[in-house]
PDB file of C-alpha atoms in Angstrom:
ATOM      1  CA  UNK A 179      37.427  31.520 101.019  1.00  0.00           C
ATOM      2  CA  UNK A 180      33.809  31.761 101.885  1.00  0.00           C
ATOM      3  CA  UNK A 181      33.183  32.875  97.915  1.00  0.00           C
ATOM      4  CA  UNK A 182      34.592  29.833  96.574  1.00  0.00           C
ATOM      5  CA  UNK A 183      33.330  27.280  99.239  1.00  0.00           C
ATOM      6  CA  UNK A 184      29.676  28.917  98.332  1.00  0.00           C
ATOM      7  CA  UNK A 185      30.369  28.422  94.282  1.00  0.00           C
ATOM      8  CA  UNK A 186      31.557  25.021  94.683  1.00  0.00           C
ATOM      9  CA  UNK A 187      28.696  23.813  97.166  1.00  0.00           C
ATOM     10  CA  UNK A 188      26.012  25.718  94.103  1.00  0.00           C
ATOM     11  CA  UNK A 189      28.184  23.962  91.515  1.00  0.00           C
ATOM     12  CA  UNK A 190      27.830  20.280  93.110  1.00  0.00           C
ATOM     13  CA  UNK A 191      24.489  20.578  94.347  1.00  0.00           C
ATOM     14  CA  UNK A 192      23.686  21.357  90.518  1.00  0.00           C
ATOM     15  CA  UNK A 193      25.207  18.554  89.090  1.00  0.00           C
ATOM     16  CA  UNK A 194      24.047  15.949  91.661  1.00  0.00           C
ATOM     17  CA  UNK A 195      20.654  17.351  90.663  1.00  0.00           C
ATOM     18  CA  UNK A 196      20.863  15.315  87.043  1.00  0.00           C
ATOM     19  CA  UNK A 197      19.580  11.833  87.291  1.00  0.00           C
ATOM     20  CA  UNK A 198      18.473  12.034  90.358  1.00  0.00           C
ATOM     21  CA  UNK A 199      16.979   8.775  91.188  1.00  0.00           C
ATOM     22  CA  UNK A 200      13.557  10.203  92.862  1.00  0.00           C
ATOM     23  CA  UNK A 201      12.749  13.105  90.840  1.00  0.00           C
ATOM     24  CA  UNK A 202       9.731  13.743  92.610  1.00  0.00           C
ATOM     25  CA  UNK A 203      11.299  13.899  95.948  1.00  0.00           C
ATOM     26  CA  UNK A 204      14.104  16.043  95.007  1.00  0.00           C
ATOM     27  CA  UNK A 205      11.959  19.742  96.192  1.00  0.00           C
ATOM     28  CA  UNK A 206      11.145  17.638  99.322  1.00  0.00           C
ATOM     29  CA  UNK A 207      14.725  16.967  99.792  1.00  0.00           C
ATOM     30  CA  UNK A 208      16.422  20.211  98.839  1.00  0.00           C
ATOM     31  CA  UNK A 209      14.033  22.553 100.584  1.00  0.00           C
ATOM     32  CA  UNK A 210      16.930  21.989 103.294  1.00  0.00           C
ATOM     33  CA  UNK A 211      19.446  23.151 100.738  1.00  0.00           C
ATOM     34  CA  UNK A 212      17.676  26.014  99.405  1.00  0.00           C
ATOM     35  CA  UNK A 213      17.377  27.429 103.205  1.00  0.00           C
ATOM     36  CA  UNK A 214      20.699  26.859 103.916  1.00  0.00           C
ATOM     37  CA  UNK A 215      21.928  28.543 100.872  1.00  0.00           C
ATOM     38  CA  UNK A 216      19.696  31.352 101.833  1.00  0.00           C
ATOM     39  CA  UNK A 217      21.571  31.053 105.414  1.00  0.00           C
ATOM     40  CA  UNK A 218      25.309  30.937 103.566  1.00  0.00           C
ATOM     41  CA  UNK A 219      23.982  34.283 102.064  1.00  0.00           C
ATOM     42  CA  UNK A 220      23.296  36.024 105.036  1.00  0.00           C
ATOM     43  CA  UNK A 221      27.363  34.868 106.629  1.00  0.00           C
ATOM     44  CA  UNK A 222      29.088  35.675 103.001  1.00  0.00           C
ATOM     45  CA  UNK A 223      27.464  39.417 103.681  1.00  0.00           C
ATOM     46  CA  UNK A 224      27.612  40.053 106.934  1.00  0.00           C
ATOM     47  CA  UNK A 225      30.966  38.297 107.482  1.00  0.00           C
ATOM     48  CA  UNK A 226      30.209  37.295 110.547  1.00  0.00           C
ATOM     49  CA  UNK A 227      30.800  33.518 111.171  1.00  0.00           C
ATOM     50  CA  UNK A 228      35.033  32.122 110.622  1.00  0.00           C
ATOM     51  CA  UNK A 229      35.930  30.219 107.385  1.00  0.00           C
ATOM     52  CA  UNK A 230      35.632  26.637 109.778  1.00  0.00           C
ATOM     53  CA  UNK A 231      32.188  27.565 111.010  1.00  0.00           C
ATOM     54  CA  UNK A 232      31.270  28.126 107.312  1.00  0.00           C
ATOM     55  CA  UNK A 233      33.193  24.735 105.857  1.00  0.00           C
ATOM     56  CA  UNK A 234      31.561  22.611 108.163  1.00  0.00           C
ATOM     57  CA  UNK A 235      28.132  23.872 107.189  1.00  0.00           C
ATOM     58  CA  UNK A 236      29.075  23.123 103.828  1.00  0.00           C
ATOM     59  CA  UNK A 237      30.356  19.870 104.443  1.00  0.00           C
ATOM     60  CA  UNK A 238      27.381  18.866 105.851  1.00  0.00           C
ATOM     61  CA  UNK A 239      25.028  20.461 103.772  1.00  0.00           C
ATOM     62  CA  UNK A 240      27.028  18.623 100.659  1.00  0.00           C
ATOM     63  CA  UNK A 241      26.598  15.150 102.683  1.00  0.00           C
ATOM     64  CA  UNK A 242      22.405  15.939 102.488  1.00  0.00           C
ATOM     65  CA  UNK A 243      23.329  16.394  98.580  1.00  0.00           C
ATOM     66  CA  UNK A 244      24.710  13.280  98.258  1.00  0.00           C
ATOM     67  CA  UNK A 245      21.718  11.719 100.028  1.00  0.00           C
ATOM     68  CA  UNK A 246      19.220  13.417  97.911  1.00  0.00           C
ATOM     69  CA  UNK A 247      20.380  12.136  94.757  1.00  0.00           C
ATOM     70  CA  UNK A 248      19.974   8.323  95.603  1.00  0.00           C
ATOM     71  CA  UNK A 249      17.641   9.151  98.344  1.00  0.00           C
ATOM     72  CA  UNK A 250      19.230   8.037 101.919  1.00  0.00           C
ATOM     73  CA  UNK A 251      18.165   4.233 101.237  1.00  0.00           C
ATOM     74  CA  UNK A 252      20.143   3.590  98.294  1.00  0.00           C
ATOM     75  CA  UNK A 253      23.132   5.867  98.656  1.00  0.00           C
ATOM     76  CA  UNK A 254      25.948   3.397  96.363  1.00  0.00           C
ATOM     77  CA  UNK A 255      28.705   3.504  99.089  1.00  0.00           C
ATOM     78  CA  UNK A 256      28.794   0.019  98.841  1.00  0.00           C
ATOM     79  CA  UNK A 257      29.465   0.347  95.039  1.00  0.00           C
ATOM     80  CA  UNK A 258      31.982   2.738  95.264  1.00  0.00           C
ATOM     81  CA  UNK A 259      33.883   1.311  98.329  1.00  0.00           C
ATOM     82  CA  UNK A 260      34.018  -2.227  96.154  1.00  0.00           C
ATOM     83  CA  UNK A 261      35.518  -0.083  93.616  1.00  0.00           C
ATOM     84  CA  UNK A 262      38.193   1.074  95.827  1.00  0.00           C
ATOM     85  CA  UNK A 263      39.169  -2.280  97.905  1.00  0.00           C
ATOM     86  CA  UNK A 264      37.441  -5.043  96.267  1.00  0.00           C
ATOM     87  CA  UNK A 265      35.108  -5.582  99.148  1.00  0.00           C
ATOM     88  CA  UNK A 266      31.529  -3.726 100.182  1.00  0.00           C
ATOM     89  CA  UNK A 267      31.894  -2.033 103.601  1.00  0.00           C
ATOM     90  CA  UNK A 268      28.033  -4.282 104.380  1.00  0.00           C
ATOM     91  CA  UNK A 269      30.009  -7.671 104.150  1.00  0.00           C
ATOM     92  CA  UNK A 270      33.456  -5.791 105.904  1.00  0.00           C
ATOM     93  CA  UNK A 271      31.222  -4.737 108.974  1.00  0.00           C
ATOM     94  CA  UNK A 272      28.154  -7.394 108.838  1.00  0.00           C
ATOM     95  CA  UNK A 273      25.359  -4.549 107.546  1.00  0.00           C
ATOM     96  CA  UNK A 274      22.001  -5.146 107.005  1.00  0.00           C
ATOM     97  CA  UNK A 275      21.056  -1.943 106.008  1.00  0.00           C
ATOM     98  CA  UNK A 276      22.290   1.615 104.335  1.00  0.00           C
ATOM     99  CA  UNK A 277      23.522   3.295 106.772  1.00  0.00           C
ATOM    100  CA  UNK A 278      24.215   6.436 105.352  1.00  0.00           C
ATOM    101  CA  UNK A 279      21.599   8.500 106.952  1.00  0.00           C
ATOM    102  CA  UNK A 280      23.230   7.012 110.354  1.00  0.00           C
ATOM    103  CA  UNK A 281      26.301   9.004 108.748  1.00  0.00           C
ATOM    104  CA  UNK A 282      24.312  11.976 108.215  1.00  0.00           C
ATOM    105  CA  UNK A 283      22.579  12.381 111.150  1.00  0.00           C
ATOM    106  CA  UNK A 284      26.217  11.441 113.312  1.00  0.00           C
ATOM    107  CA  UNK A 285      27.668  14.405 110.981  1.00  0.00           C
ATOM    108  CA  UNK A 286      24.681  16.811 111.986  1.00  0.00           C
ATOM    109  CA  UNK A 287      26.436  16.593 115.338  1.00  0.00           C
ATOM    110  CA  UNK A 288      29.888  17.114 114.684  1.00  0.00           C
ATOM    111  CA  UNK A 289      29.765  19.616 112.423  1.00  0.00           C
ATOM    112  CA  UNK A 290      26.984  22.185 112.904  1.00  0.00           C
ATOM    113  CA  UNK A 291      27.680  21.608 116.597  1.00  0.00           C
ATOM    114  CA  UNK A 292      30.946  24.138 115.922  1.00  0.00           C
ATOM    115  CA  UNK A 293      28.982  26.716 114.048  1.00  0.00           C
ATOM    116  CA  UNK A 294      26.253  26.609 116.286  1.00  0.00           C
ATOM    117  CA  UNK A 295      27.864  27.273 119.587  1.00  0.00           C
ATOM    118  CA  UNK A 296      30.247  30.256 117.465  1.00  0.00           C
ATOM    119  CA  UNK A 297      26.757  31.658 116.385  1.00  0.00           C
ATOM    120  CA  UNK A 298      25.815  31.417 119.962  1.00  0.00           C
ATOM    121  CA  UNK A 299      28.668  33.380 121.017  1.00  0.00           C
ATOM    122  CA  UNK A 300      29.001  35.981 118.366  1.00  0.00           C
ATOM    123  CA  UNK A 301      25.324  37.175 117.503  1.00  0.00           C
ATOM    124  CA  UNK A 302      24.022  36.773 120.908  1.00  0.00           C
ATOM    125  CA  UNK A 303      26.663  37.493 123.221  1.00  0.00           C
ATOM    126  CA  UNK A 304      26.686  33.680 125.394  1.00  0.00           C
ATOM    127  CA  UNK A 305      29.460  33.047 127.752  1.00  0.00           C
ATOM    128  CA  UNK A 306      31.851  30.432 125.691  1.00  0.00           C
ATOM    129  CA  UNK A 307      31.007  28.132 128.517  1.00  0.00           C
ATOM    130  CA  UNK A 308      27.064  28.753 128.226  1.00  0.00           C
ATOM    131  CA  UNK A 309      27.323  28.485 124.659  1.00  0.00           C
ATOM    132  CA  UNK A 310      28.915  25.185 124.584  1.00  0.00           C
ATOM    133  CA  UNK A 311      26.677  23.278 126.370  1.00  0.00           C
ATOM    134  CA  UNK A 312      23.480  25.376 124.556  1.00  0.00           C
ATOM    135  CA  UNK A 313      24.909  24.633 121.097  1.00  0.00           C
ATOM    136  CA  UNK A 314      24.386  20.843 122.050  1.00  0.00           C
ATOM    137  CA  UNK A 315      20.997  21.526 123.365  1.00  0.00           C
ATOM    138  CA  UNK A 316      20.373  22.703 120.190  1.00  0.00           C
ATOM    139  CA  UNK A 317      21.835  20.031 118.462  1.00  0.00           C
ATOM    140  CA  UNK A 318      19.339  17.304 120.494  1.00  0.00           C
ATOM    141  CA  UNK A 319      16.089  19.563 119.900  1.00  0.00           C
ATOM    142  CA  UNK A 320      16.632  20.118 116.213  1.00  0.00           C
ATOM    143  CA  UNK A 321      17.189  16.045 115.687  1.00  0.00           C
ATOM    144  CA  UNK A 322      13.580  15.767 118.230  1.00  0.00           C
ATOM    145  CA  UNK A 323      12.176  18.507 115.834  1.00  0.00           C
ATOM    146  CA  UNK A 324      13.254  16.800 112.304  1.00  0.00           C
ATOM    147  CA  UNK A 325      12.425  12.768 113.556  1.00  0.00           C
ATOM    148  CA  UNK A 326       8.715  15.205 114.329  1.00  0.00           C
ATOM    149  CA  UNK A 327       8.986  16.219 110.684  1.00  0.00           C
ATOM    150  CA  UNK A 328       9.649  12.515 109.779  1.00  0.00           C
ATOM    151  CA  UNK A 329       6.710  11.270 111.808  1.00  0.00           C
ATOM    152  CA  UNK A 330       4.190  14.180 110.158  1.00  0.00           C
ATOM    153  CA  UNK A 331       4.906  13.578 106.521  1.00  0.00           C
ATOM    154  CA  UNK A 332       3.995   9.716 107.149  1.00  0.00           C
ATOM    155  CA  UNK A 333       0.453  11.062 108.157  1.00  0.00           C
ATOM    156  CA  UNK A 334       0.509  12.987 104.307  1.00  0.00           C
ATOM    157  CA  UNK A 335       2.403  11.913 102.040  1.00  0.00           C
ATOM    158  CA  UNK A 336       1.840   8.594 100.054  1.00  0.00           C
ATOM    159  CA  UNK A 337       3.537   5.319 101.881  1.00  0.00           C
ATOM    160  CA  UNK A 338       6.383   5.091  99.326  1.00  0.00           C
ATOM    161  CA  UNK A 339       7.527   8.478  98.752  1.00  0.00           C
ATOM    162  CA  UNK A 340       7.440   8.958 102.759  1.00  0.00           C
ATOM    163  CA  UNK A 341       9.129   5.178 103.178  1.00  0.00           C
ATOM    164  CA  UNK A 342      11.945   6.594 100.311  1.00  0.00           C
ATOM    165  CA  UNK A 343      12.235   9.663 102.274  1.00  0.00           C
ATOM    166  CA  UNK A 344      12.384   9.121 105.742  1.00  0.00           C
ATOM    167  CA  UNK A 345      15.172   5.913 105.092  1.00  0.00           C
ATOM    168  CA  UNK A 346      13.266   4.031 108.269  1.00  0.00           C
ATOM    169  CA  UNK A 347      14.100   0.732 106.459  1.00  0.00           C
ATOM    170  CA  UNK A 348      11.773  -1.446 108.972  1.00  0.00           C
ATOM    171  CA  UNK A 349      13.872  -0.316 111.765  1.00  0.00           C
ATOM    172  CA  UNK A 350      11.090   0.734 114.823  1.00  0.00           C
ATOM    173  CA  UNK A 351      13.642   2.811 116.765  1.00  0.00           C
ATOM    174  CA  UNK A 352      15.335   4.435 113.591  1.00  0.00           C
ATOM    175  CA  UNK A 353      14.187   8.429 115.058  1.00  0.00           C
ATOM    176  CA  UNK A 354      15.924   7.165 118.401  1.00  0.00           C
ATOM    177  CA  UNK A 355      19.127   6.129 116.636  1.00  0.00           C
ATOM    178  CA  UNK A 356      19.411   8.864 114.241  1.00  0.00           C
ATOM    179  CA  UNK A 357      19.137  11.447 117.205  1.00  0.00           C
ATOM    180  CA  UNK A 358      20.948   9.341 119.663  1.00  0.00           C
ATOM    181  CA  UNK A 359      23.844   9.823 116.914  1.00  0.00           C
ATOM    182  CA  UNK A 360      23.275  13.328 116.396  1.00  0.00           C
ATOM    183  CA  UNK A 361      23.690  13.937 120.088  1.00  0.00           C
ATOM    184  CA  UNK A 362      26.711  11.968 120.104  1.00  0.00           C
ATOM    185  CA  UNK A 363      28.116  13.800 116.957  1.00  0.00           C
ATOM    186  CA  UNK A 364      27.999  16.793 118.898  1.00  0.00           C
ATOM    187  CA  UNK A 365      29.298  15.430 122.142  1.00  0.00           C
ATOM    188  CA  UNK A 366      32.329  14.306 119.913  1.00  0.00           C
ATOM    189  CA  UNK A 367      32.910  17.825 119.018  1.00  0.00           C
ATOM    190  CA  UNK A 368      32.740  19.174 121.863  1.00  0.00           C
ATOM    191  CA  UNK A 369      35.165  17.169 123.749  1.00  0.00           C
ATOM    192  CA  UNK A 370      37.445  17.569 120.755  1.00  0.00           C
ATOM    193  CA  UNK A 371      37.154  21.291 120.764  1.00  0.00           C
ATOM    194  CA  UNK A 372      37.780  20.936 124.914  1.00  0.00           C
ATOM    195  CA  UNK A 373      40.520  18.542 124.970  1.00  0.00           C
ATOM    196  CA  UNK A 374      42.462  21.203 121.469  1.00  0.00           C
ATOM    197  CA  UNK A 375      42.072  24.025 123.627  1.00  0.00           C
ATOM    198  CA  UNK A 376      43.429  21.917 126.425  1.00  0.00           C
ATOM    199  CA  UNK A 377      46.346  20.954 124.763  1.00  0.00           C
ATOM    200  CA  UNK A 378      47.075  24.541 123.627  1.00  0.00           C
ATOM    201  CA  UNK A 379      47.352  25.854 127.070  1.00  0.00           C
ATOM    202  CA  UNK A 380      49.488  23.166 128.082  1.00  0.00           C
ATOM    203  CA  UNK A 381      51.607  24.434 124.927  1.00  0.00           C
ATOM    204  CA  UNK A 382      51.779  28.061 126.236  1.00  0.00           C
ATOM    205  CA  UNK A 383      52.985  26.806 129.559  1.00  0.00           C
TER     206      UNK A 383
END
């Protein structure tokens, strides 16, 4: 499973490459995806992470795909969800803004949350409950360590290409948002995973 999950995530990340609307952010952007293709490696040969672990990597991973194509400010959901219903999801919910790298930064959270706290766990030996509440740790530093990343490349990069990048869209507290909903993400998944296992051992008994 791992084998074709890898191809497919190679395959799409190729094709989403073509036309991309920001050529000359798309190294910027898939620096991320090279690493974490590099990472995907490393589980496909040692085998050592489950087939969920490694699907929600790759889910996520193929969400920052999306985003790097049309660059997080003009992701066409609105286009395609007109396509589907007739109606934009902005004039369903009252949107002012894209809000797809809300959705991105909400799916950090929920899924690398999982794979995280399994990494924890399997390569250095945390108690599941230790583990749990250290995989969300890491999921609130790594959002405080990317929003840094954010903040830097406005100091170097030209105003544009950081503006495109960064998707603040003239919101002042965008970096608290975007890791307030990382932090949530992964609260989500933990309680799910909590309240599954919960329901399991009620099954048993």
């Amino acid at each position: 499973m791992k084998y074709f999950l890898f191809l497919f995530f190679i395959a799409t990340t190729i094709i989403f490459c073509f036309g991309s609307s920001y050529p000359e952010l798309m190294m910027l952007h898939h620096s991320a995806t090279i690493l974490t293709a590099a990472f995907l490696i490393y589980i496909i040969v040692r085998n050592n992470l489950s087939n969920l672990s490694f699907l929600f990597i790759i889910i996520f991973i193929l969400l920052h795909v999306i985003g790097a194509k049309w660059t997080y400010l003009d992701v066409p959901y609105d286009n395609w969800w007109k396509w589907l219903s007739g109606h934009t999801l902005s004039s369903v919910f009252g949107w002012e803004r894209n809000q797809y790298d809300r959705l991105v930064h909400f799916g950090f959270g929920l899924l690398i949350w999982y794979p995280a706290y399994e990494i924890l766990q399997r390569w250095f030996g945390y108690k599941p409950r230790h583990a749990r509440y250290v995989a969300w740790k890491f999921i609130a530093m790594t959002s405080v360590v990317y929003e840094l990343f954010e903040w830097l490349l406005t100091l170097v990069a030209p105003a544009d290409q950081a503006d495109n990048y960064n998707g603040q869209q003239g919101d002042m507290w965008d970096a608290q948002k975007d890791m307030a909903l990382a932090i949530l993400g992964a609260a989500v998944a933990w309680i799910s995973y909590y309240l599954r296992h919960l329901f399991d051992r009620l099954k048993k008994n």
